[in-house]
Amino acid sequence: LAGLKHTIRLGSKSFVNTIIGATYSASNFELDTITQSDDTKVRTQENKTEQIRYSVNSSFNSKINARLFIKPGIIAELINLILFYRVKESNASWNQIWDFNDATNLIQGYAHAKYSFSDKLTLNIGVHSQHLTLNNSTSVGPRVGLKYQLNEKNTISLGYGMHSQMQPLDAYFYRSLNTNGTYDQTNKELGFTTSQ
């Protein structure tokens, strides 16, 4: 994980935050078979996965007045996935199951506002949207919360939100092998999982 954060002040009440970053993760699974007769070791399976994400996250933050604060922003991610999987059966030659290098983009936009009716009553309202370019899936989720401060130790809160998330990336890029040797990207059209 690596990143840079940059802040620009826009007067005494507003600023723009921008974060650029990159993350890398990988897994490597290798299976060996040992024969009982002569203890020779034979590699029979290799499964490697790499994921690289490049992201830009920028938001505008402004205290409009003593009661109102707003924060709109955007997040753009370029996601690269490398899948490599092969097996060897009965000491034969390698059977390549997949060897793919794929990429897609996830673009998110959001807006948040916090309004204080008084020292005790606060309203938070917002919306969050996502768009996955791989299959043009889009989601829009509203959020709202109301908090009342009864005293120094107690509050009453009420909230609602619709939240969406994409599936694990390897699920979208998974290929099913057909009998004729071609592949179908069977999960490509998966949408976002949504909860309320």
Short mmCIF file of C-alpha atoms in Angstrom, two decimals:
data_model
loop_
_atom_site.label_atom_id
_atom_site.label_comp_id
_atom_site.label_asym_id
_atom_site.label_seq_id
_atom_site.Cartn_x
_atom_site.Cartn_y
_atom_site.Cartn_z
CA LEU A 1 0.00 0.00 0.00
CA ALA A 2 1.34 3.44 -0.95
CA GLY A 3 -0.34 6.80 -1.16
CA LEU A 4 -0.10 10.57 -1.09
CA LYS A 5 -2.49 13.08 0.46
CA HIS A 6 -2.78 16.70 -0.64
CA THR A 7 -4.90 19.45 0.92
CA ILE A 8 -5.75 22.84 -0.57
CA ARG A 9 -7.25 25.49 1.70
CA LEU A 10 -9.96 27.59 0.08
CA GLY A 11 -10.45 30.42 2.53
CA SER A 12 -11.09 29.92 6.22
CA LYS A 13 -14.07 27.57 5.90
CA SER A 14 -13.34 25.27 2.96
CA PHE A 15 -10.69 22.88 1.71
CA VAL A 16 -10.15 20.15 -0.91
CA ASN A 17 -8.62 16.82 0.12
CA THR A 18 -7.13 14.58 -2.56
CA ILE A 19 -5.60 11.16 -1.97
CA ILE A 20 -3.90 9.09 -4.66
CA GLY A 21 -2.84 5.56 -3.86
CA ALA A 22 -1.96 2.10 -5.04
CA THR A 23 -2.45 -1.27 -3.36
CA TYR A 24 -1.00 -4.64 -4.31
CA SER A 25 -2.02 -8.06 -3.02
CA ALA A 26 -1.17 -11.55 -4.20
CA SER A 27 -1.59 -15.20 -3.29
CA ASN A 28 0.31 -18.22 -4.52
CA PHE A 29 -0.84 -21.82 -4.01
CA GLU A 30 1.29 -24.77 -5.12
CA LEU A 31 0.40 -28.45 -4.63
CA ASP A 32 2.99 -31.20 -4.72
CA THR A 33 2.40 -34.95 -4.77
CA ILE A 34 4.94 -37.32 -3.21
CA THR A 35 5.07 -40.90 -4.45
CA GLN A 36 5.37 -43.61 -1.79
CA SER A 37 7.77 -45.77 -3.76
CA ASP A 38 10.73 -43.39 -4.15
CA ASP A 39 9.71 -40.19 -2.30
CA THR A 40 9.92 -38.12 -5.49
CA LYS A 41 8.02 -34.87 -5.41
CA VAL A 42 5.95 -33.77 -8.39
CA ARG A 43 4.27 -30.38 -8.69
CA THR A 44 0.64 -31.04 -9.68
CA GLN A 45 -1.09 -27.68 -9.24
CA GLU A 46 -0.24 -23.97 -9.41
CA ASN A 47 -2.73 -21.23 -8.62
CA LYS A 48 -1.57 -17.59 -8.55
CA THR A 49 -3.61 -14.43 -8.13
CA GLU A 50 -2.44 -10.81 -8.20
CA GLN A 51 -4.54 -7.69 -7.71
CA ILE A 52 -3.38 -4.10 -8.22
CA ARG A 53 -5.59 -1.10 -7.49
CA TYR A 54 -4.86 2.52 -8.40
CA SER A 55 -7.19 5.08 -6.85
CA VAL A 56 -7.91 8.81 -6.69
CA ASN A 57 -10.19 10.12 -3.94
CA SER A 58 -11.02 13.82 -3.89
CA SER A 59 -13.51 15.69 -1.72
CA PHE A 60 -14.60 19.28 -1.16
CA ASN A 61 -15.25 20.12 2.50
CA SER A 62 -16.97 23.33 3.51
CA LYS A 63 -18.49 24.78 6.65
CA ILE A 64 -21.11 26.99 5.03
CA ASN A 65 -22.12 28.55 8.33
CA ALA A 66 -22.34 27.63 12.01
CA ARG A 67 -25.11 25.12 11.29
CA LEU A 68 -24.32 23.60 7.87
CA PHE A 69 -21.34 21.47 6.71
CA ILE A 70 -21.15 19.83 3.26
CA LYS A 71 -18.81 17.27 1.71
CA PRO A 72 -19.22 16.11 -1.92
CA GLY A 73 -16.56 13.87 -3.47
CA ILE A 74 -15.53 11.32 -6.05
CA ILE A 75 -13.46 8.12 -5.96
CA ALA A 76 -12.08 6.54 -9.13
CA GLU A 77 -10.33 3.15 -9.10
CA LEU A 78 -8.52 1.23 -11.81
CA ILE A 79 -8.45 -2.43 -10.77
CA ASN A 80 -6.17 -4.99 -12.43
CA LEU A 81 -6.53 -8.74 -11.75
CA ILE A 82 -4.14 -11.45 -12.91
CA LEU A 83 -5.33 -15.08 -12.65
CA PHE A 84 -3.06 -18.06 -13.39
CA TYR A 85 -4.14 -21.65 -12.74
CA ARG A 86 -2.83 -24.93 -14.14
CA VAL A 87 -2.92 -28.60 -13.14
CA LYS A 88 -0.96 -31.72 -14.02
CA GLU A 89 -2.65 -35.11 -13.95
CA SER A 90 -0.82 -38.48 -13.86
CA ASN A 91 2.58 -36.86 -14.49
CA ALA A 92 1.33 -35.69 -17.88
CA SER A 93 1.89 -32.25 -19.34
CA TRP A 94 0.40 -29.16 -17.75
CA ASN A 95 -3.27 -28.41 -18.40
CA GLN A 96 -3.71 -24.61 -18.34
CA ILE A 97 -7.10 -23.87 -16.76
CA TRP A 98 -6.74 -20.08 -17.01
CA ASP A 99 -4.11 -17.45 -17.65
CA PHE A 100 -5.84 -14.08 -17.78
CA ASN A 101 -4.92 -10.45 -17.16
CA ASP A 102 -8.07 -8.33 -16.75
CA ALA A 103 -8.95 -4.79 -15.66
CA THR A 104 -11.99 -2.69 -14.86
CA ASN A 105 -12.92 0.64 -13.25
CA LEU A 106 -15.07 1.43 -10.23
CA ILE A 107 -16.26 5.04 -10.06
CA GLN A 108 -18.00 6.35 -6.96
CA GLY A 109 -19.59 9.70 -6.21
CA TYR A 110 -21.00 10.90 -2.92
CA ALA A 111 -22.43 13.94 -1.16
CA HIS A 112 -22.89 14.46 2.57
CA ALA A 113 -24.47 17.32 4.50
CA LYS A 114 -24.66 17.87 8.25
CA TYR A 115 -27.13 20.39 9.62
CA SER A 116 -27.44 21.36 13.28
CA PHE A 117 -30.93 22.58 14.12
CA SER A 118 -29.67 23.31 17.64
CA ASP A 119 -26.93 22.22 20.03
CA LYS A 120 -28.98 19.06 20.66
CA LEU A 121 -30.54 18.13 17.31
CA THR A 122 -28.40 17.19 14.27
CA LEU A 123 -29.39 15.91 10.83
CA ASN A 124 -27.00 13.99 8.54
CA ILE A 125 -28.14 13.37 4.98
CA GLY A 126 -26.35 12.04 1.93
CA VAL A 127 -26.21 9.92 -1.17
CA HIS A 128 -23.60 7.46 -2.48
CA SER A 129 -23.44 6.16 -6.05
CA GLN A 130 -21.25 3.55 -7.76
CA HIS A 131 -20.64 2.53 -11.35
CA LEU A 132 -18.72 -0.59 -12.43
CA THR A 133 -17.52 -0.17 -16.03
CA LEU A 134 -17.05 -3.93 -16.55
CA ASN A 135 -20.80 -4.50 -16.93
CA ASN A 136 -22.25 -0.98 -16.52
CA SER A 137 -23.80 -1.82 -13.13
CA THR A 138 -24.91 1.27 -11.24
CA SER A 139 -26.23 1.77 -7.73
CA VAL A 140 -27.48 4.84 -5.88
CA GLY A 141 -27.94 4.72 -2.13
CA PRO A 142 -29.52 7.41 0.05
CA ARG A 143 -28.53 7.80 3.72
CA VAL A 144 -30.15 9.84 6.47
CA GLY A 145 -29.59 10.08 10.21
CA LEU A 146 -31.08 12.17 12.99
CA LYS A 147 -29.45 12.52 16.42
CA TYR A 148 -30.85 14.15 19.56
CA GLN A 149 -28.57 14.79 22.55
CA LEU A 150 -30.68 14.18 25.67
CA ASN A 151 -27.87 15.10 28.07
CA GLU A 152 -24.09 14.72 28.37
CA LYS A 153 -24.28 10.93 28.54
CA ASN A 154 -27.29 9.98 26.42
CA THR A 155 -28.42 10.40 22.83
CA ILE A 156 -31.29 9.13 20.73
CA SER A 157 -30.44 8.32 17.11
CA LEU A 158 -32.50 7.26 14.13
CA GLY A 159 -31.00 6.35 10.77
CA TYR A 160 -31.56 4.75 7.40
CA GLY A 161 -29.17 3.83 4.62
CA MET A 162 -29.05 1.82 1.42
CA HIS A 163 -25.56 0.36 0.91
CA SER A 164 -24.18 -1.47 -2.13
CA GLN A 165 -20.93 -3.28 -2.77
CA MET A 166 -19.39 -5.08 -5.69
CA GLN A 167 -18.58 -8.79 -5.56
CA PRO A 168 -14.99 -10.04 -5.13
CA LEU A 169 -13.20 -9.19 -8.36
CA ASP A 170 -12.18 -12.75 -9.21
CA ALA A 171 -15.88 -13.70 -9.25
CA TYR A 172 -16.49 -11.29 -12.16
CA PHE A 173 -13.51 -12.54 -14.16
CA TYR A 174 -14.01 -16.25 -13.46
CA ARG A 175 -14.20 -18.34 -16.65
CA SER A 176 -16.05 -21.62 -17.17
CA LEU A 177 -14.35 -24.04 -19.56
CA ASN A 178 -16.56 -25.27 -22.39
CA THR A 179 -16.25 -28.73 -23.95
CA ASN A 180 -14.84 -27.17 -27.15
CA GLY A 181 -11.93 -25.59 -25.21
CA THR A 182 -13.30 -22.04 -25.15
CA TYR A 183 -14.17 -20.05 -22.02
CA ASP A 184 -17.31 -18.20 -20.93
CA GLN A 185 -17.05 -15.32 -18.44
CA THR A 186 -20.21 -16.56 -16.73
CA ASN A 187 -20.32 -14.08 -13.83
CA LYS A 188 -19.56 -10.89 -15.76
CA GLU A 189 -23.10 -9.49 -15.41
CA LEU A 190 -23.21 -9.73 -11.59
CA GLY A 191 -24.67 -6.59 -10.06
CA PHE A 192 -23.98 -4.96 -6.73
CA THR A 193 -25.13 -6.58 -3.49
CA THR A 194 -27.49 -4.13 -1.81
CA SER A 195 -28.64 -3.96 1.79
CA GLN A 196 -30.86 -1.57 3.71
#
